[in-house]
Short mmCIF file of C-alpha atoms in Angstrom, two decimals:
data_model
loop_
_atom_site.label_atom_id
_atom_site.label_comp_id
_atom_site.label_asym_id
_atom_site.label_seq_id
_atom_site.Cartn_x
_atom_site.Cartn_y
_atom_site.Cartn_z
CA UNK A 1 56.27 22.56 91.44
CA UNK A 2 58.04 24.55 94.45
CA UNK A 3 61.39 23.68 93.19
CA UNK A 4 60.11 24.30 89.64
CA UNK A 5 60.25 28.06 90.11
CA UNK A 6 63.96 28.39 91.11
CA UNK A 7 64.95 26.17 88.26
CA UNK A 8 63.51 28.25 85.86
CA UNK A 9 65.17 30.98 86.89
CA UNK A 10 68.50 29.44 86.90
CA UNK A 11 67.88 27.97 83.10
CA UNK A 12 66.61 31.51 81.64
CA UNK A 13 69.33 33.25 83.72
CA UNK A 14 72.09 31.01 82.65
CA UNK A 15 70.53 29.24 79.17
CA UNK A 16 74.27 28.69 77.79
CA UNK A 17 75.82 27.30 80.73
CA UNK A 18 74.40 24.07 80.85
CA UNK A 19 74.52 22.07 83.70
CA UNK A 20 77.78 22.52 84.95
CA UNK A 21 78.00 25.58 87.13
CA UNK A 22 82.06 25.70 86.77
CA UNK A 23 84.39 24.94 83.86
CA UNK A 24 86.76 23.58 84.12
CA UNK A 25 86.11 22.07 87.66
CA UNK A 26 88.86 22.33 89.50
CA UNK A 27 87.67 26.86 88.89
CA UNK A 28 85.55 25.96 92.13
CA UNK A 29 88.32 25.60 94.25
CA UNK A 30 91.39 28.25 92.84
CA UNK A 31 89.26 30.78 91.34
CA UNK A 32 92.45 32.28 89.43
CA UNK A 33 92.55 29.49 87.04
CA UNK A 34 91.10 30.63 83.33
CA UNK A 35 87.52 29.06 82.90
CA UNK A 36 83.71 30.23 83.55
CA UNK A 37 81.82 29.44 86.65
CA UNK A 38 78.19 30.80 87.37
CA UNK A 39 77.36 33.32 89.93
CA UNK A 40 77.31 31.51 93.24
CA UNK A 41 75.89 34.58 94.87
CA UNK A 42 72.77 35.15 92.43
CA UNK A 43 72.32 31.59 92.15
CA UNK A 44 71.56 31.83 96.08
CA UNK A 45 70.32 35.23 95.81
CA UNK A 46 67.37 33.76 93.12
CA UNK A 47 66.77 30.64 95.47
CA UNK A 48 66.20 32.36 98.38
CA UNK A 49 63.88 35.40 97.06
CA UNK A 50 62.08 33.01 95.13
CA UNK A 51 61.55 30.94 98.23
CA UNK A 52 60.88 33.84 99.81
CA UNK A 53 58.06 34.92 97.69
CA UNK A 54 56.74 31.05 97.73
CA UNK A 55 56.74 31.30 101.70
CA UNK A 56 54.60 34.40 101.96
CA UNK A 57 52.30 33.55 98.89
CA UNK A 58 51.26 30.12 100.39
CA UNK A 59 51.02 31.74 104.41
CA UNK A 60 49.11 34.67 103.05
CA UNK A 61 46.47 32.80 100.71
CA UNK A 62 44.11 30.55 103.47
CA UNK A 63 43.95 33.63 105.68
CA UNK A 64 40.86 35.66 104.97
CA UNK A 65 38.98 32.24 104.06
CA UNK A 66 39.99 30.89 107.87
CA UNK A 67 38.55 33.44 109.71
CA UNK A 68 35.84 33.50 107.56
CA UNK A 69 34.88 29.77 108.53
CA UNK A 70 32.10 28.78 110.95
CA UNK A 71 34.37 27.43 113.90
CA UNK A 72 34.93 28.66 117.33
CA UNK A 73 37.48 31.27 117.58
CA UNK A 74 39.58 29.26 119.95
CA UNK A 75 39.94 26.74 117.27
CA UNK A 76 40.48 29.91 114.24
CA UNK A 77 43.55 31.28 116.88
CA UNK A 78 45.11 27.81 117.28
CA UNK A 79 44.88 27.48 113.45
CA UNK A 80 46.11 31.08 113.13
CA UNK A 81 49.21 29.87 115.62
CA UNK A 82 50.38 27.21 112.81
CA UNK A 83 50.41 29.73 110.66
CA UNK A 84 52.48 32.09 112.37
CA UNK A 85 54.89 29.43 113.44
CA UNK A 86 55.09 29.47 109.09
CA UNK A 87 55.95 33.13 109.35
CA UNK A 88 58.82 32.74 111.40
CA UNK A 89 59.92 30.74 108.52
CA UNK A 90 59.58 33.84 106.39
CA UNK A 91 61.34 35.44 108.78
CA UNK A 92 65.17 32.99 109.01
CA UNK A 93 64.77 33.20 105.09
CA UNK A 94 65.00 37.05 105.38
CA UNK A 95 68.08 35.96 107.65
CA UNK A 96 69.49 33.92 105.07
CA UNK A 97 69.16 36.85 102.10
CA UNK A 98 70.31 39.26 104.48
CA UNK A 99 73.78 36.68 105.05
CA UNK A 100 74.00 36.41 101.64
CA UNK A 101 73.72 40.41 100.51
CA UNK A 102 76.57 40.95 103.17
CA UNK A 103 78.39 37.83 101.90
CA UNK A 104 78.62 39.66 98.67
CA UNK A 105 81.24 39.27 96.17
CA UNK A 106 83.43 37.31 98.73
CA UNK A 107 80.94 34.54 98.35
CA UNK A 108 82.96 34.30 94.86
CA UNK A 109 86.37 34.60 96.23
CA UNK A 110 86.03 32.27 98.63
CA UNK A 111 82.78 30.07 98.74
CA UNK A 112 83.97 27.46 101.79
CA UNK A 113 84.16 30.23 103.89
CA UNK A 114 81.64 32.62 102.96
CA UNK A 115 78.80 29.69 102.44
CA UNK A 116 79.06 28.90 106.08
CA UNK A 117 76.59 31.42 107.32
CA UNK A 118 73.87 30.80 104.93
CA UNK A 119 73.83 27.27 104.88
CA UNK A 120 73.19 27.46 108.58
CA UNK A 121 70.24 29.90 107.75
CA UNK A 122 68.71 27.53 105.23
CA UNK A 123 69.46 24.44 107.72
CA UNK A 124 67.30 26.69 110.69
CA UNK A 125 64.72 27.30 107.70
CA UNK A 126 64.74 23.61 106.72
CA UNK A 127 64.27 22.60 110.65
CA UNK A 128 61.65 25.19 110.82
CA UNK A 129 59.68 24.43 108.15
CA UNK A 130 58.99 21.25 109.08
CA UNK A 131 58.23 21.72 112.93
CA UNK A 132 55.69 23.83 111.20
CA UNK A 133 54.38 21.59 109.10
CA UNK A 134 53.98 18.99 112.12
CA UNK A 135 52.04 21.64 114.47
CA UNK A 136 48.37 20.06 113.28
CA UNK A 137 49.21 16.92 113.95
CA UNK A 138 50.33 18.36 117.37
CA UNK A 139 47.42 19.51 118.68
CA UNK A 140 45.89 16.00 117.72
CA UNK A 141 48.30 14.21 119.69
CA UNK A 142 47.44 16.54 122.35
CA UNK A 143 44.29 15.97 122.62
CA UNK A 144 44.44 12.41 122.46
CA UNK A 145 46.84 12.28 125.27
CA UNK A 146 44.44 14.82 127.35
CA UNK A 147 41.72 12.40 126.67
CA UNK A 148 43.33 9.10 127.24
CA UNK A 149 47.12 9.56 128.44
CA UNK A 150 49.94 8.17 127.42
CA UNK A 151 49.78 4.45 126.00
CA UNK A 152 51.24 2.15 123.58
CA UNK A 153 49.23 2.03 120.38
CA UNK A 154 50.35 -1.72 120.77
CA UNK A 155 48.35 -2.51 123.72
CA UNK A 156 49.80 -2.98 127.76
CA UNK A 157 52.09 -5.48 128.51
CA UNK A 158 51.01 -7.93 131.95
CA UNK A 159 53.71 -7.55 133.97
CA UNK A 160 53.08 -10.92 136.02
CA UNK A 161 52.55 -12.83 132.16
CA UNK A 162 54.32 -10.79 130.27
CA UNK A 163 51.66 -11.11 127.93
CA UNK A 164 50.31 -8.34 125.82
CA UNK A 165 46.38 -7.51 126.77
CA UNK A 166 44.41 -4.86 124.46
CA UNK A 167 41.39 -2.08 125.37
CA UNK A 168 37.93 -2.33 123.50
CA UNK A 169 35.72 -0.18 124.28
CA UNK A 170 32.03 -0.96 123.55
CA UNK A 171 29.25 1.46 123.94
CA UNK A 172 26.47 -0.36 125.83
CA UNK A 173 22.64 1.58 126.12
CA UNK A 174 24.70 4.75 126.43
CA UNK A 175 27.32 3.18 129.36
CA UNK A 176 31.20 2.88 127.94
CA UNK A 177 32.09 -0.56 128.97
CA UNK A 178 36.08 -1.34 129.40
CA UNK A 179 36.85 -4.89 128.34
#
C-alpha cells in the first residue's frame, strides 16, 4: 500500500504517458533528439515527499498511545529510541529532497550525473530504514546474550569427540538442573 501512494501520483500526474517515461528511448540519453520524456525531477520530487509524509505519519501515530501504556519507563525510552532511530530516517529523506531541489532542472539535462547524489541519499535511507526496523529484535538478542552468552543455537561441539552435545534445562522443585 506504501508504494501505492507514489504510483498514484505518477498515473494522475502523467495519465497520457503511459508507461514509458521517454519516447522515443534513446530521448533518455541525448535529450536534443525530438520526442517526450516525463519529468525526472517531479517524478523524484513526488516519491520522495510522498515518502516523506509516509515516514512521519507512521513515526508520529504509536506515540501518544506508547507512553500512555502501563510499562516501566525504562522500557517506554528504549521503545521511544527505535523510534527515533525512524526519525533519522525522516531526516536523510529531507537530505535527499533537499539534493534533488538543488539538482533542479540539470537533473533533465543531464540525469547520469545529476542522479548521483540522490541515489546515494535514498541508498543511506534504504540502509537506514532497515537498521531501524531490526532495533526490536536487537534488544532481544541482547538480552538473551546478557542472560546466557554467546552460543550456537545448534548445540556445543566436544572437542575430544567431535560430537555435537545439547543443553536441557529442567526445572526440578524450584532448582534449574543442567543436563
Amino acid at each position: 500500500m506504501v508504494c501505492a501512494f507514489p504510483q498514484r501520483w505518477m498515473a494522475d500526474r502523467y495519465p497520457h504517458k503511459g508507461h514509458i517515461p521517454v519516447q522515443p528511448i534513446e530521448r533518455a540519453w541525448i535529450p536534443t533528439m525530438p520526442g517526450r520524456c516525463l519529468n525526472t525531477g517531479t517524478l523524484w520530487m513526488g516519491s520522495g515527499i510522498s515518502s516523506l509524509i509516509i515516514d512521519v505519519f507512521i513515526l508520529m501515530l504509536p506515540l501518544p498511545i506508547l507512553w500512555r501504556l502501563q510499562m516501566k519507563t525504562a522500557r517506554k525510552l528504549q521503545i521511544s529510541g527505535v523510534f527515533v532511530c525512524g526519525y533519522l530516517v525522516v531526516v536523510v529523506s529531507i537530505g535527499r529532497l533537499v539534493t534533488i531541489v538543488q539538482a533542479g532542472n540539470e537533473l533533465e539535462l543531464d540525469p547520469t550525473y545529476r542522479i548521483a547524489t540522490p541515489v546515494l541519499w535514498l541508498g543511506s535511507e534504504i540502509a537506514i530504514s532497515i537498521i531501524s526496523v531490526s532495533l526490536p529484535s536487537l534488544f532481544f538478542l541482547g538480552k538473551h546474550i546478557r542472560l546466557h552468552g554467546i552460543q550456537a543455537p545448534w548445540g556445543r561441539s566436544n572437542s575430544t569427540t567431535g560430537s555435537r552435545t545439547t543443553r536441557s534445562h529442567h526445572r526440578i522443585q524450584g532448582e534449574m538442573v543442567t543436563s
